[in-house]
């Protein structure tokens, strides 16, 4: 079994390109092509469909891809475990995260983690909740920090993040202590798309609220900028809008999203590096939760 050939095939499928896979693995493009050709000879069937603008896996290639990824992951776990036994703490982690966590939490968490484990490298992938779940499904990340809606993943709760109303200081509701959810039916609203903030739209759906939509935008910064310019109010997680130049108003009842760590693997099958990062995240949030 040649793990290098497996990795060449995995990276080629993930990138959709022999050239990009070569760059990622520090090989030449002919090297990658040759390794995959040898795998095809060994297996007795094609693994890739070569197209004008890249490559994609054959049906049989997809069948063996998942098994190859499992072999690679188990080999990584074995290597890290052996290193840990010998007193060496090193490894690589692919961590997905929603924007608010990437901005508000991760710089401080990773600073502490780098002090504790300087030889463990963390690769960050920023996306929305839908993208995080896709990355977990496709094994593009080892863990993710976000919210879970599908129930497919192992979920480690971290903190509740209140859903709040944000508005310009010049807005007609600026003097209100709290804001009833139903006012979103009568004032102009700027709302996110479902894949960006599922939790926010879930609140409106559960309460049978149909907001008066002035604008629907995907980007968080764009929503906040339009709110700041008094083009409407919005409903957003508090972690996202803390320290932004907008008014933050509580709803007249408590509504929140649950932020946590999502993994496709149970704890006992995670690499030591992933386990260490998860524990570091849990510890940091437990200490700083009051300021979250």
Coordinates of C-alpha atoms in Angstrom, one line a residue:
X1 CA 0.0 0.0 0.0
X2 CA 1.4 3.3 -1.1
X3 CA 0.0 6.2 1.0
X4 CA 1.7 8.8 -1.3
X5 CA -0.4 7.5 -4.2
X6 CA -3.6 7.7 -2.2
X7 CA -2.8 11.2 -1.1
X8 CA -2.1 12.2 -4.7
X9 CA -5.5 10.9 -5.8
X10 CA -7.3 12.5 -2.8
X11 CA -5.8 16.0 -3.4
X12 CA -6.4 15.7 -7.1
X13 CA -10.1 15.0 -6.5
X14 CA -10.4 17.8 -3.9
X15 CA -8.8 20.4 -6.1
X16 CA -10.2 19.1 -9.4
X17 CA -6.8 19.6 -11.0
X18 CA -3.6 17.5 -11.3
X19 CA -1.6 20.8 -11.4
X20 CA -3.1 22.1 -8.2
X21 CA -2.6 18.8 -6.5
X22 CA 1.0 18.8 -7.5
X23 CA 1.5 22.3 -6.1
X24 CA -0.2 21.3 -2.8
X25 CA 2.0 18.2 -2.4
X26 CA 5.1 19.8 -3.8
X27 CA 5.4 17.4 -6.7
X28 CA 5.5 18.0 -10.4
X29 CA 2.3 17.5 -12.4
X30 CA 3.8 14.5 -14.3
X31 CA 4.6 12.9 -10.9
X32 CA 1.0 13.2 -9.7
X33 CA -0.3 11.8 -13.0
X34 CA 2.1 8.9 -12.9
X35 CA 1.1 8.0 -9.3
X36 CA -2.6 8.0 -10.2
X37 CA -1.9 6.0 -13.4
X38 CA -0.1 3.3 -11.3
X39 CA -3.0 3.2 -8.9
X40 CA -5.4 2.6 -11.9
X41 CA -3.1 -0.2 -13.1
X42 CA -3.1 -1.8 -9.6
X43 CA -6.8 -1.6 -9.2
X44 CA -7.8 -2.5 -12.7
X45 CA -10.1 0.4 -13.4
X46 CA -10.0 4.1 -14.1
X47 CA -10.1 6.5 -11.1
X48 CA -10.3 9.8 -13.0
X49 CA -12.1 11.3 -15.9
X50 CA -9.8 13.7 -17.6
X51 CA -11.6 16.8 -19.0
X52 CA -10.5 19.9 -20.8
X53 CA -10.7 22.1 -17.7
X54 CA -9.7 19.6 -15.0
X55 CA -10.5 16.2 -13.7
X56 CA -13.2 14.5 -11.8
X57 CA -13.5 11.0 -10.2
X58 CA -15.2 8.1 -11.9
X59 CA -18.0 6.3 -10.1
X60 CA -15.5 3.6 -9.0
X61 CA -13.0 6.4 -8.0
X62 CA -15.6 7.8 -5.6
X63 CA -16.2 4.4 -4.1
X64 CA -12.5 4.0 -3.1
X65 CA -12.0 7.7 -2.3
X66 CA -13.7 7.5 1.1
X67 CA -11.7 4.4 2.0
X68 CA -8.5 6.1 1.1
X69 CA -9.4 9.1 3.2
X70 CA -10.0 6.8 6.2
X71 CA -6.7 5.1 5.7
X72 CA -4.9 8.5 5.5
X73 CA -6.7 9.7 8.7
X74 CA -5.9 6.6 10.6
X75 CA -2.3 6.8 9.5
X76 CA -2.2 10.4 10.7
X77 CA -3.6 9.4 14.0
X78 CA -1.1 6.6 14.3
X79 CA 1.8 9.0 13.5
X80 CA 0.6 11.6 16.0
X81 CA 0.1 9.0 18.7
X82 CA 3.6 7.6 18.2
X83 CA 5.0 11.2 18.4
X84 CA 3.0 11.9 21.6
X85 CA 4.4 8.7 23.2
X86 CA 7.9 9.9 22.3
X87 CA 7.2 13.3 23.8
X88 CA 6.7 15.1 20.5
X89 CA 3.5 17.0 20.1
X90 CA 3.0 17.9 16.5
X91 CA 0.4 17.6 13.7
X92 CA -2.0 19.5 11.4
X93 CA -5.6 20.4 11.9
X94 CA -8.2 21.8 9.5
X95 CA -10.7 23.9 11.4
X96 CA -13.8 25.4 9.9
X97 CA -15.5 28.3 11.5
X98 CA -18.3 30.8 11.0
X99 CA -17.3 34.5 10.6
X100 CA -18.3 35.7 14.0
X101 CA -16.2 33.1 15.8
X102 CA -13.3 33.7 13.5
X103 CA -13.3 37.4 14.3
X104 CA -14.2 37.4 18.0
X105 CA -12.9 34.1 19.5
X106 CA -10.3 32.4 17.4
X107 CA -7.4 35.0 17.5
X108 CA -7.3 34.6 21.3
X109 CA -7.9 30.9 21.3
X110 CA -5.2 30.2 18.7
X111 CA -2.7 32.5 20.5
X112 CA -3.1 30.3 23.6
X113 CA -3.1 27.1 21.6
X114 CA 0.2 28.1 19.8
X115 CA 1.8 28.7 23.1
X116 CA 0.8 25.3 24.4
X117 CA 1.5 23.4 21.1
X118 CA 3.8 25.4 18.9
X119 CA 4.4 22.4 16.6
X120 CA 0.7 21.8 15.8
X121 CA -0.4 23.8 12.7
X122 CA -4.0 24.9 12.4
X123 CA -5.4 25.6 8.9
X124 CA -8.6 27.8 9.0
X125 CA -11.5 27.7 6.7
X126 CA -14.2 30.4 7.1
X127 CA -17.7 29.8 5.9
X128 CA -21.4 29.8 6.8
X129 CA -23.2 27.0 8.5
X130 CA -24.2 25.3 5.3
X131 CA -20.6 25.3 4.1
X132 CA -19.3 24.0 7.4
X133 CA -21.6 21.0 7.1
X134 CA -20.6 20.4 3.5
X135 CA -16.9 20.5 4.5
X136 CA -17.5 18.0 7.3
X137 CA -19.4 15.7 4.9
X138 CA -16.6 15.8 2.3
X139 CA -13.9 15.5 5.0
X140 CA -12.4 18.9 4.1
X141 CA -12.2 19.9 7.8
X142 CA -11.5 17.9 10.9
X143 CA -13.7 20.0 13.1
X144 CA -15.8 23.2 12.9
X145 CA -17.1 25.9 15.2
X146 CA -20.7 26.9 14.4
X147 CA -24.2 25.8 14.9
X148 CA -25.8 22.4 14.0
X149 CA -29.1 22.0 12.3
X150 CA -29.0 18.6 10.7
X151 CA -28.2 16.5 13.7
X152 CA -25.7 14.5 11.6
X153 CA -22.6 15.4 13.5
X154 CA -21.0 15.0 16.9
X155 CA -21.8 18.3 18.7
X156 CA -20.0 19.8 21.7
X157 CA -22.0 22.8 23.0
X158 CA -19.9 25.9 23.9
X159 CA -22.1 28.9 24.5
X160 CA -25.5 30.5 23.9
X161 CA -25.4 33.5 21.6
X162 CA -28.5 35.7 21.9
X163 CA -30.3 36.8 18.8
X164 CA -30.6 40.6 18.9
X165 CA -32.1 43.5 16.9
X166 CA -29.6 46.0 15.4
X167 CA -30.4 49.4 14.1
X168 CA -29.0 52.9 13.5
X169 CA -29.1 55.4 16.3
X170 CA -31.3 57.5 14.0
X171 CA -33.9 54.8 13.7
X172 CA -37.5 55.4 14.9
X173 CA -37.1 52.4 17.4
X174 CA -33.8 53.7 18.8
X175 CA -35.5 54.8 22.1
X176 CA -37.1 51.4 22.8
X177 CA -35.7 49.3 25.6
X178 CA -36.7 46.1 23.9
X179 CA -38.1 45.3 20.5
X180 CA -41.1 43.0 19.9
X181 CA -40.4 40.5 17.1
X182 CA -43.6 41.4 15.3
X183 CA -42.4 45.0 14.5
X184 CA -40.3 43.4 11.7
X185 CA -43.5 43.1 9.8
X186 CA -44.0 46.9 9.8
X187 CA -40.6 48.4 9.5
X188 CA -38.0 48.0 6.8
X189 CA -35.7 45.0 7.4
X190 CA -32.4 43.8 6.1
X191 CA -32.3 40.0 6.3
X192 CA -29.7 37.4 5.6
X193 CA -30.1 34.4 3.3
X194 CA -31.0 31.1 4.9
X195 CA -27.6 29.5 4.3
X196 CA -25.9 32.4 6.0
X197 CA -27.9 32.7 9.2
X198 CA -30.3 29.8 9.4
X199 CA -30.9 30.5 13.1
X200 CA -32.2 34.0 12.5
X201 CA -34.7 33.0 9.9
X202 CA -35.7 30.0 12.0
X203 CA -36.8 32.4 14.7
X204 CA -39.0 34.3 12.3
X205 CA -40.5 31.1 10.8
X206 CA -41.3 29.6 14.2
X207 CA -43.1 32.8 15.2
X208 CA -44.9 33.1 11.8
X209 CA -43.3 36.5 11.2
X210 CA -43.1 37.7 7.7
X211 CA -40.6 40.6 7.7
X212 CA -40.9 43.6 5.6
X213 CA -37.8 43.0 3.5
X214 CA -36.1 46.0 2.1
X215 CA -32.9 44.1 1.3
X216 CA -31.7 40.5 1.5
X217 CA -27.9 40.2 1.6
X218 CA -25.5 37.3 2.1
X219 CA -22.5 39.2 3.7
X220 CA -22.5 40.1 7.4
X221 CA -20.5 43.3 6.9
X222 CA -22.8 44.5 4.2
X223 CA -25.9 43.9 6.4
X224 CA -24.2 45.9 9.3
X225 CA -23.2 48.7 6.9
X226 CA -26.7 49.1 5.6
X227 CA -28.1 49.1 9.1
X228 CA -25.6 51.7 10.1
X229 CA -26.9 53.9 7.3
X230 CA -30.4 53.5 8.6
X231 CA -31.7 51.5 5.6
X232 CA -33.5 49.1 7.9
X233 CA -33.2 47.0 11.0
X234 CA -31.8 43.5 11.2
X235 CA -31.9 40.4 13.4
X236 CA -28.4 39.0 14.0
X237 CA -26.4 37.0 16.6
X238 CA -24.9 39.2 19.3
X239 CA -21.4 37.8 18.9
X240 CA -21.4 39.1 15.3
X241 CA -22.4 42.7 16.2
X242 CA -20.5 43.3 19.4
X243 CA -18.1 46.2 18.9
X244 CA -19.9 47.3 15.7
X245 CA -21.0 50.9 15.4
X246 CA -24.8 50.1 15.6
X247 CA -27.4 50.1 18.3
X248 CA -28.0 46.7 19.8
X249 CA -31.5 46.0 21.2
X250 CA -32.8 43.0 23.0
X251 CA -35.9 41.2 21.8
X252 CA -38.8 41.2 24.2
X253 CA -38.2 37.5 24.8
X254 CA -34.9 35.6 25.0
X255 CA -33.9 33.9 21.7
X256 CA -30.5 32.4 21.0
X257 CA -28.4 30.2 18.8
X258 CA -26.2 27.4 20.3
X259 CA -22.6 27.7 19.3
X260 CA -20.6 24.5 19.5
X261 CA -17.9 22.3 18.0
X262 CA -18.9 19.9 15.2
X263 CA -17.0 16.8 14.2
X264 CA -17.7 14.0 11.9
X265 CA -15.7 11.6 14.1
X266 CA -16.3 10.5 17.6
X267 CA -13.7 11.6 20.2
X268 CA -11.9 8.2 20.3
X269 CA -11.3 8.3 16.5
X270 CA -10.0 11.8 16.4
X271 CA -6.3 12.5 16.1
X272 CA -4.5 13.7 19.3
X273 CA -4.0 17.2 17.7
X274 CA -7.8 17.6 17.1
X275 CA -8.5 16.4 20.6
X276 CA -6.1 19.0 22.0
X277 CA -7.6 21.8 20.0
X278 CA -11.1 20.9 21.0
X279 CA -10.1 20.9 24.7
X280 CA -8.4 24.2 24.3
X281 CA -11.5 25.8 22.7
X282 CA -13.7 24.4 25.5
X283 CA -11.4 25.6 28.2
X284 CA -11.2 29.1 26.7
X285 CA -14.9 29.5 26.2
X286 CA -15.6 28.2 29.8
X287 CA -13.3 30.9 31.2
X288 CA -14.5 33.8 29.0
X289 CA -18.2 32.8 28.6
X290 CA -19.4 35.8 30.6
X291 CA -17.8 38.1 28.0
X292 CA -19.0 36.2 25.0

